[in-house]
PDB file of C-alpha atoms in Angstrom:
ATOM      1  CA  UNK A  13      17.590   3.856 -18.785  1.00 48.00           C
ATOM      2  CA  UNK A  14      15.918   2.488 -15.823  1.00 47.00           C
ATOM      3  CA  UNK A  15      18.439  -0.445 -14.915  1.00 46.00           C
ATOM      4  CA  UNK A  16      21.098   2.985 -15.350  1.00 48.00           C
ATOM      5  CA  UNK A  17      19.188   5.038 -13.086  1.00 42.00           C
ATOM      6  CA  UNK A  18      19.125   2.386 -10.081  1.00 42.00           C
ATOM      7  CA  UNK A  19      22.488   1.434 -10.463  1.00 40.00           C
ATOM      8  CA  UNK A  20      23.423   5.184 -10.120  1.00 44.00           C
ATOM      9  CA  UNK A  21      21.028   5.403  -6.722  1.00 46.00           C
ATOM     10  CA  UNK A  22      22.407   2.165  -5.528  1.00 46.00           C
ATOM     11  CA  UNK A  23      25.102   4.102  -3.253  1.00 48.00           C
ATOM     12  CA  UNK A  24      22.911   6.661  -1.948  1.00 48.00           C
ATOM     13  CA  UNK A  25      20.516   3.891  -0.698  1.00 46.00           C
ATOM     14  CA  UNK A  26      23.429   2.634   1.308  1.00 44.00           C
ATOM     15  CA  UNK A  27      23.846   6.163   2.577  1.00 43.00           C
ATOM     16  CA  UNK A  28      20.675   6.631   4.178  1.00 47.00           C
ATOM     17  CA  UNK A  29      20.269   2.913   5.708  1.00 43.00           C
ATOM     18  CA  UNK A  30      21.475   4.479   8.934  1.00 38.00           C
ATOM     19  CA  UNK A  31      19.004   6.880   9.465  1.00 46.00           C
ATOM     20  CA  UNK A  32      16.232   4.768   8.903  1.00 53.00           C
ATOM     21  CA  UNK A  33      17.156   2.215  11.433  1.00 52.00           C
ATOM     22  CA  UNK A  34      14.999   3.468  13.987  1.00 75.00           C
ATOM     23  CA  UNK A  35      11.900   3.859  12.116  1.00 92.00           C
ATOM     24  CA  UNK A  36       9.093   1.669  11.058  1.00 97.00           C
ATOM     25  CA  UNK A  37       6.739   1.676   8.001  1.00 98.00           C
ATOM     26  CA  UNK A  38       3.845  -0.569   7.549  1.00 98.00           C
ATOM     27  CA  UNK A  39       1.226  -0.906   4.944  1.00 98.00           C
ATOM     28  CA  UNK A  40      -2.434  -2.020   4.657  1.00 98.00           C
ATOM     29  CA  UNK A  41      -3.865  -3.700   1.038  1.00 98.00           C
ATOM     30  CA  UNK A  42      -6.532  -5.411  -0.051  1.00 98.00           C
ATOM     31  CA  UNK A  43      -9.443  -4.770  -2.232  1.00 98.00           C
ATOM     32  CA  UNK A  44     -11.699  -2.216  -1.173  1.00 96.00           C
ATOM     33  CA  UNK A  45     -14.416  -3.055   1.306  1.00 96.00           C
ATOM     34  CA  UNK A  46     -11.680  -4.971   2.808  1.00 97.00           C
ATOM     35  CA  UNK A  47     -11.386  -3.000   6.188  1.00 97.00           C
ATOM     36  CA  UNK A  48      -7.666  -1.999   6.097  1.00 98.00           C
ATOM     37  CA  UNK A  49      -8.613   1.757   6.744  1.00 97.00           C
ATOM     38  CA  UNK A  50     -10.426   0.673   9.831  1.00 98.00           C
ATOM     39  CA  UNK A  51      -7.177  -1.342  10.946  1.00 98.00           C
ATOM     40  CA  UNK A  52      -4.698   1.444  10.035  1.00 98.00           C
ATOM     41  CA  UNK A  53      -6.770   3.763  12.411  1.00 98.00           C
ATOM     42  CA  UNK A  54      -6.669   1.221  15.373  1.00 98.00           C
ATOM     43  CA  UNK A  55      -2.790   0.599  14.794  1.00 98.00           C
ATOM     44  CA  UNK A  56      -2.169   4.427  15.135  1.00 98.00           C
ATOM     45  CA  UNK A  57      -4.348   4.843  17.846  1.00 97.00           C
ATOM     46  CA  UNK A  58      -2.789   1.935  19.691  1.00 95.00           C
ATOM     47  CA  UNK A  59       0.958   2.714  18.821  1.00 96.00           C
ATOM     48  CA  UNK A  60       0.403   6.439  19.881  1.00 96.00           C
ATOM     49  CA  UNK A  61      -0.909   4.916  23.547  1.00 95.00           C
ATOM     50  CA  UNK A  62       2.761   3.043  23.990  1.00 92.00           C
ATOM     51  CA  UNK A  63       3.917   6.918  23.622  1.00 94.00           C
ATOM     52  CA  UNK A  64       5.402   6.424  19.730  1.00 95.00           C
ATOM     53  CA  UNK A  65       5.249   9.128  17.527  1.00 96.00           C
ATOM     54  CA  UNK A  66       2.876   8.023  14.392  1.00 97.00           C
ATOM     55  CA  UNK A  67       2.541   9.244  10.731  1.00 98.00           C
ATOM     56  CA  UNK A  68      -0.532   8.247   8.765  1.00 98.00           C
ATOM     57  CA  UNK A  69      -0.698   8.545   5.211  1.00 98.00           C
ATOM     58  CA  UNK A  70      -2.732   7.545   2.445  1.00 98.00           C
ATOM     59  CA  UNK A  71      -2.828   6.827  -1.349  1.00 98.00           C
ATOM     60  CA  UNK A  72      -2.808   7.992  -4.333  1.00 98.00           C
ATOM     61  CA  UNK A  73      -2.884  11.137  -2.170  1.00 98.00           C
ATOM     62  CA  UNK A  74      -1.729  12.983   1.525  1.00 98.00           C
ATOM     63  CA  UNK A  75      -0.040  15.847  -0.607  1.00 97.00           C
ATOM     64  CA  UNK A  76      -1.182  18.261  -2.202  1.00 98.00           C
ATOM     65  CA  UNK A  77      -0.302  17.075  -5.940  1.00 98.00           C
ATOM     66  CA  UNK A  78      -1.091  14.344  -5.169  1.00 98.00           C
ATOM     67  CA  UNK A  79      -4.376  14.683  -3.938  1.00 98.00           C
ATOM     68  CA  UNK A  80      -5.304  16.256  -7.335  1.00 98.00           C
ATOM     69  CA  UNK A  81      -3.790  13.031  -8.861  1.00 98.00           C
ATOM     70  CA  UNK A  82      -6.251  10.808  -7.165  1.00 98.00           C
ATOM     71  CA  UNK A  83      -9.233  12.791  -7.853  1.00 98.00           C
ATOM     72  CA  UNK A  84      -8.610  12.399 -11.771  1.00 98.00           C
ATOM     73  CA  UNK A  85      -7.621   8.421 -11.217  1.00 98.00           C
ATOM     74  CA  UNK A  86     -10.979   7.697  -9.208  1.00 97.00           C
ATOM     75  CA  UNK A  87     -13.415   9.911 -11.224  1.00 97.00           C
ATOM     76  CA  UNK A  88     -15.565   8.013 -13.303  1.00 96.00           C
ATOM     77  CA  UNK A  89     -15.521  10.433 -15.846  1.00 97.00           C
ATOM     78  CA  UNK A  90     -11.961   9.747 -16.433  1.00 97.00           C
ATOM     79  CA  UNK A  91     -10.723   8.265 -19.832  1.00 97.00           C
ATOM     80  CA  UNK A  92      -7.068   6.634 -19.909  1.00 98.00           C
ATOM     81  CA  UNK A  93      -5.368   4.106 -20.889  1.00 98.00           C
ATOM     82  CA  UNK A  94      -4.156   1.561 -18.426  1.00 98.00           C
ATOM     83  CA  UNK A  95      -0.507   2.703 -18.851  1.00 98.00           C
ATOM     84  CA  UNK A  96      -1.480   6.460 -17.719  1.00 98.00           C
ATOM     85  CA  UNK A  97      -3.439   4.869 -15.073  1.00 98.00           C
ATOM     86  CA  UNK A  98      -0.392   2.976 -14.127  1.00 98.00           C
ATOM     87  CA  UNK A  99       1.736   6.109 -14.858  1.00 98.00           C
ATOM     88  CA  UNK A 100      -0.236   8.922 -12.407  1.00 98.00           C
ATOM     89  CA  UNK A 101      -0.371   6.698  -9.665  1.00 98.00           C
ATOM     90  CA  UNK A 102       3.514   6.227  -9.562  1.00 98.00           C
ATOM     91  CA  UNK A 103       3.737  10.101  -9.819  1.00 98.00           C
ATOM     92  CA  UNK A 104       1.870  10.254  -6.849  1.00 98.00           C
ATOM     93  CA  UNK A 105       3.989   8.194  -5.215  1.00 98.00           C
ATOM     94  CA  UNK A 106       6.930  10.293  -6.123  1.00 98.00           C
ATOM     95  CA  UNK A 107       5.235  13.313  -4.192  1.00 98.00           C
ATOM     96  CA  UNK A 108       4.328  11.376  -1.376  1.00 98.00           C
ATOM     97  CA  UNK A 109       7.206   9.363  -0.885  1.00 98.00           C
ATOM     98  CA  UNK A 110       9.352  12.618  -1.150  1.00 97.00           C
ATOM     99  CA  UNK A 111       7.335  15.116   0.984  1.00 98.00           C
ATOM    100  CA  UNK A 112       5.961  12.679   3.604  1.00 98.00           C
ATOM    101  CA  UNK A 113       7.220   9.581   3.908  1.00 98.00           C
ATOM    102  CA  UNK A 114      11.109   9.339   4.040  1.00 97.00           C
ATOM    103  CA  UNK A 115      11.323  12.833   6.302  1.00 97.00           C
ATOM    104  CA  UNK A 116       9.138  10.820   8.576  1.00 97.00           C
ATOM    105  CA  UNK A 117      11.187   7.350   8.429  1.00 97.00           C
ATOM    106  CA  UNK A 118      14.369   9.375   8.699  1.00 96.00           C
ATOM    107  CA  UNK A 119      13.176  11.038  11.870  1.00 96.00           C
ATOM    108  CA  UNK A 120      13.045   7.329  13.264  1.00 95.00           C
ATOM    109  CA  UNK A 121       8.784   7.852  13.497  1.00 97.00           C
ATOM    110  CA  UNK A 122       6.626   4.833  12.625  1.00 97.00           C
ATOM    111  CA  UNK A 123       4.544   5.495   9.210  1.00 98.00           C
ATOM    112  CA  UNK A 124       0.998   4.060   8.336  1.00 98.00           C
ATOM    113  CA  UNK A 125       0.338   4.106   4.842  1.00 98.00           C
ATOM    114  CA  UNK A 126      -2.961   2.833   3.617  1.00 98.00           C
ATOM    115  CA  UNK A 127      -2.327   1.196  -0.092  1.00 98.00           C
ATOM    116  CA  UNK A 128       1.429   1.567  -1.196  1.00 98.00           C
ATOM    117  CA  UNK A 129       3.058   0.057  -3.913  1.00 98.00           C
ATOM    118  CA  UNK A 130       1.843  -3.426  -3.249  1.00 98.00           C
ATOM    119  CA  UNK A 131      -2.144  -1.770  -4.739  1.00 98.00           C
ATOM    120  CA  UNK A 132      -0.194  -1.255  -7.722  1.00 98.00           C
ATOM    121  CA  UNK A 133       1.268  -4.398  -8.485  1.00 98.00           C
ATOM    122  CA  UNK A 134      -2.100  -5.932  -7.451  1.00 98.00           C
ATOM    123  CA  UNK A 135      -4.487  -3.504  -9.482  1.00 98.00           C
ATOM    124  CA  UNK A 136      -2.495  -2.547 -12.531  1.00 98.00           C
ATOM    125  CA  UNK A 137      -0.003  -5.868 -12.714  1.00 98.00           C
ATOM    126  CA  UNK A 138      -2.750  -8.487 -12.124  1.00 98.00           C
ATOM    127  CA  UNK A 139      -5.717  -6.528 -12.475  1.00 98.00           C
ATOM    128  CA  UNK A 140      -5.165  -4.649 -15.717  1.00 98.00           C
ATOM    129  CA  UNK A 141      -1.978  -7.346 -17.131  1.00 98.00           C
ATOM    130  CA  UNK A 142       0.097  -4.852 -16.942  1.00 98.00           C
ATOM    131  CA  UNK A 143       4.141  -6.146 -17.179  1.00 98.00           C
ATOM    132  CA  UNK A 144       4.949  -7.205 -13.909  1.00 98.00           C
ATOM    133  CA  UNK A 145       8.252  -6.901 -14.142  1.00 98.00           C
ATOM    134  CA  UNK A 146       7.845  -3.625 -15.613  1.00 98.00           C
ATOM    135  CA  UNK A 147       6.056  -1.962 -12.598  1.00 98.00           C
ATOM    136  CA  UNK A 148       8.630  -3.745 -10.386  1.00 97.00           C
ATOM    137  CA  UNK A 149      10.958  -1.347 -11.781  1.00 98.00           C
ATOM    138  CA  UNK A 150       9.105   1.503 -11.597  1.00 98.00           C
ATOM    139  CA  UNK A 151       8.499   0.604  -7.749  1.00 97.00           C
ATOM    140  CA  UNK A 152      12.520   0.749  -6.889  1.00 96.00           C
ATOM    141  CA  UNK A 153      12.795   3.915  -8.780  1.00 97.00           C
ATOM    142  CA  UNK A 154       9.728   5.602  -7.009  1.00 97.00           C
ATOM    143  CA  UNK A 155      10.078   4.086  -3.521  1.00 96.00           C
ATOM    144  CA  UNK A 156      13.857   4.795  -3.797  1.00 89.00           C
ATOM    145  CA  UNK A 157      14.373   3.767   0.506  1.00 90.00           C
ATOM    146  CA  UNK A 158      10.716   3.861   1.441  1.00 96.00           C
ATOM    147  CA  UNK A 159      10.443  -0.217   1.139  1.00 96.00           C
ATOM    148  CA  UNK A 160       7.546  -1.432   3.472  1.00 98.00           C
ATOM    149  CA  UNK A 161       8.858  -3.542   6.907  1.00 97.00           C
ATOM    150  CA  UNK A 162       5.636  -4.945   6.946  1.00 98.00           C
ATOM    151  CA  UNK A 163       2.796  -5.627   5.074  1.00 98.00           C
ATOM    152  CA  UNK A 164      -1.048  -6.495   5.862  1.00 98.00           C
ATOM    153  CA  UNK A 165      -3.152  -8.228   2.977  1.00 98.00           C
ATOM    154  CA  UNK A 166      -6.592  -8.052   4.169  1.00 98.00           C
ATOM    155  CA  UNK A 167      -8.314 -10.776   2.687  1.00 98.00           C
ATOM    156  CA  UNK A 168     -12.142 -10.859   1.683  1.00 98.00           C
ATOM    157  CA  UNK A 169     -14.219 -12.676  -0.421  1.00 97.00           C
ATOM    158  CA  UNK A 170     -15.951 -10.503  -3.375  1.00 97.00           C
ATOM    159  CA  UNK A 171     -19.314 -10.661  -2.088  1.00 96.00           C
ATOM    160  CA  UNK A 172     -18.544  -9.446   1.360  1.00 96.00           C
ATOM    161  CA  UNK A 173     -16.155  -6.848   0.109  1.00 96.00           C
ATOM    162  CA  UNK A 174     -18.815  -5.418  -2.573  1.00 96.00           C
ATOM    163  CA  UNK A 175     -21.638  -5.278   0.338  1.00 94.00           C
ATOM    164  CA  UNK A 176     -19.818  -3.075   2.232  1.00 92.00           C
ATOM    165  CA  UNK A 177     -19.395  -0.538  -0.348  1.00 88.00           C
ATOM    166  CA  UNK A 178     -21.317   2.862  -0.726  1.00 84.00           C
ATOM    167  CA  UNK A 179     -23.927   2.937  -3.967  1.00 86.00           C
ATOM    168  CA  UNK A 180     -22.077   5.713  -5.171  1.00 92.00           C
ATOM    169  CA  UNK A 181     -18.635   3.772  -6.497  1.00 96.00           C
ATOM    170  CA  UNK A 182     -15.749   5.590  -7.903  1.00 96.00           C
ATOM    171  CA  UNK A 183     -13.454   4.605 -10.972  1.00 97.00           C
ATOM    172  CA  UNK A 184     -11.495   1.346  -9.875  1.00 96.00           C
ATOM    173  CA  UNK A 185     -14.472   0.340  -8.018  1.00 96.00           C
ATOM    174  CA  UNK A 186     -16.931   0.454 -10.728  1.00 96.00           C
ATOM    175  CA  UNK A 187     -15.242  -2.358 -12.388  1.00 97.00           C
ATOM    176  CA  UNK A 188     -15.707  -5.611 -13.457  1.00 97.00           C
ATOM    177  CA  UNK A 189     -15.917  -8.608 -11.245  1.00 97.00           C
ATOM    178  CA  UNK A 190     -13.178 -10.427 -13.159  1.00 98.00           C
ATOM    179  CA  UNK A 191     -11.045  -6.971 -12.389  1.00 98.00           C
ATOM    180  CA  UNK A 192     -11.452  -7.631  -8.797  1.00 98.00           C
ATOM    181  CA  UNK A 193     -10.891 -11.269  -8.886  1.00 98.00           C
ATOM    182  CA  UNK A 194      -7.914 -11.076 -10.253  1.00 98.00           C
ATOM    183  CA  UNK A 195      -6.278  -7.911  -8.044  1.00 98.00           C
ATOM    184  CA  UNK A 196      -7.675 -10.362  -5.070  1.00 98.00           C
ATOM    185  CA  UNK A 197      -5.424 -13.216  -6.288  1.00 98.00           C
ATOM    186  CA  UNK A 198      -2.703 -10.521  -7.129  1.00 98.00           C
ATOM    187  CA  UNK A 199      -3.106  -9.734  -3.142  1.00 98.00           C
ATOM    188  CA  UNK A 200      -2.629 -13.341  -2.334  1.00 98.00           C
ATOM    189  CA  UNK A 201       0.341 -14.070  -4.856  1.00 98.00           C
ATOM    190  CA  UNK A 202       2.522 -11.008  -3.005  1.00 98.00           C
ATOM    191  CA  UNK A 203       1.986 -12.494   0.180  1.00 98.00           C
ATOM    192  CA  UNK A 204       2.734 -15.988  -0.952  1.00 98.00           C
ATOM    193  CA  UNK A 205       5.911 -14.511  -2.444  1.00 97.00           C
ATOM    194  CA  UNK A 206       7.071 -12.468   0.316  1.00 97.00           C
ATOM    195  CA  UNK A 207       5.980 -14.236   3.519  1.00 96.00           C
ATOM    196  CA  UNK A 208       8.273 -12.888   5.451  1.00 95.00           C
ATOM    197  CA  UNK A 209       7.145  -8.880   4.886  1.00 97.00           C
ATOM    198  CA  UNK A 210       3.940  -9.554   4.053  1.00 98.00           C
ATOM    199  CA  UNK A 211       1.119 -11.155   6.067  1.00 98.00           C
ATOM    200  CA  UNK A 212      -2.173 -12.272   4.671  1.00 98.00           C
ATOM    201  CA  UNK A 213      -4.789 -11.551   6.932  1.00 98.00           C
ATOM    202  CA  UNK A 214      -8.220 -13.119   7.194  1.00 98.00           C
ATOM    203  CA  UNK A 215     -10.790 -10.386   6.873  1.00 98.00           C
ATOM    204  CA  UNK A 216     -13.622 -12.217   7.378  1.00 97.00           C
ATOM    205  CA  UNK A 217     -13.734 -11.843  11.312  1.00 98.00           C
ATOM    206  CA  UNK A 218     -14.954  -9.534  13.506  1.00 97.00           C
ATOM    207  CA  UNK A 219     -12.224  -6.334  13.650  1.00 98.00           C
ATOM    208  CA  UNK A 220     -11.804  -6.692  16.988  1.00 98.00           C
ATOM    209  CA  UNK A 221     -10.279 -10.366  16.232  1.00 98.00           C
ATOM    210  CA  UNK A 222      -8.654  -9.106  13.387  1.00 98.00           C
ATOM    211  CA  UNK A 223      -6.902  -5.892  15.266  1.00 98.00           C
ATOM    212  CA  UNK A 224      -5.726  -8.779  17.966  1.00 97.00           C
ATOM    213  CA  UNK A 225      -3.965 -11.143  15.208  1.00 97.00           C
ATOM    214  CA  UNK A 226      -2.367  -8.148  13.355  1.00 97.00           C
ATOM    215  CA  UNK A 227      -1.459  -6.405  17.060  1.00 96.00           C
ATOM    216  CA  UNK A 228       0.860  -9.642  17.334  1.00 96.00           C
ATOM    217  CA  UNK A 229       3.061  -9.252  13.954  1.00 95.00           C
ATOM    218  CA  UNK A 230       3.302  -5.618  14.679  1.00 95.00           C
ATOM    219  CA  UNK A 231       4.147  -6.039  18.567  1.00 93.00           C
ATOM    220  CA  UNK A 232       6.815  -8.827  17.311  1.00 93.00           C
ATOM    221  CA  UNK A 233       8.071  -6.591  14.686  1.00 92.00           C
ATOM    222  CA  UNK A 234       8.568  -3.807  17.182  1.00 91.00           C
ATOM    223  CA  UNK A 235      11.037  -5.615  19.297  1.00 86.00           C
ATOM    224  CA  UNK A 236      13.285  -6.199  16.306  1.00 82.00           C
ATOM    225  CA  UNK A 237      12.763  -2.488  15.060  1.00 74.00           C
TER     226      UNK A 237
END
């Protein structure tokens, strides 16, 4: 049913490659405590100074539904199995995705997303050994054109990630060590595998010498956009 359902969307994605020339959409992962939001918020703030017009989103969330969505995924009192888990935060990509992102690409703006579907192959593939290639799938039926241009990792060692956390910790961050250790090495196998989109960044600096090395891949990839 799946394999039917992207064959079926495969000339529609052809369709709207045009319109989306223009635009630009670039994502920030890592584990939390990583410092991505902080980066995201720099990147707008320096794009919208060149005079480009700048969405920021974030997820499980910057919709309505799908705000409701995240507060059930990150509530501790929340009791699911790893497929729902895996399940509600591709729904909230649907609403996202739908309502925010692609009008925004198609109007040729840049987009900002903090997490996309990279946190899900990381968190729910490697993290909770869920089928890769399963949530692969689920990715090109969700993300339909709304494919990331480029991609920052942050990466950050466990014990400098989990000191920069608040003592209150919701849901995903309440778990185990292993957990994290293994959606940290999911990070770093996506960027290994797609060098060219995404780029593993050292998080362990000071974020004004981070902002500087991720202001030169997004500087380069605006000339090409």
């Amino acid at each position: 049913m799946i394999a039917g359902f992207l064959f079926m969307t495969s000339n529609n994605k052809k369709k709207n490659s045009r319109s989306l020339s223009r635009s630009l959409f670039v994502t920030f992962e890592g584990i939390d405590g990583c410092g991505k939001t902080t980066q995201l918020k720099l990147a707008a703030k320096h794009l919208r100074s060149l005079g480009y017009s700048v969405q920021t989103f974030r997820e499980p969330g910057s919709t309505a539904v799908s705000e409701k969505i995240r507060k059930i995924l990150l509530d501790r009192r929340s009791e699911m199995s790893d497929l729902t888990e895996l399940m509600l935060y591709e729904a909230a990509r649907t609403e996202i995705v739908a309502a925010e992102i692609l009008p925004a690409l198609k109007n040729g703006e840049i987009v900002l997303c903090d997490r996309f579907y990279d946190s899900t192959t990381a968190y729910q593939g490697y993290g909770r050994k869920l089928n890769l290639k399963m949530i692969q799938a689920l990715h090109r039926i969700v993300a339909k054109d709304a494919k990331p241009d480029l991609t920052f990792v942050f990466d950050l060692d466990l014990r400098r990630a989990f000191s920069r956390r608040g003592t209150k910790l919701d849901r995903l961050e309440a778990q185990s060590r292993a957990f994290h250790q293994r959606v940290r090495k999911g990070f770093q196998q996506i960027a290994a595998k797609e060098s060219g989109r995404v780029k593993l960044i050292d998080a362990t600096r000071s974020v004004e010498i981070i902002f500087a090395d991720l202001s030169k891949h997004l500087n380069r990839r605006l000339r090409t956009r």
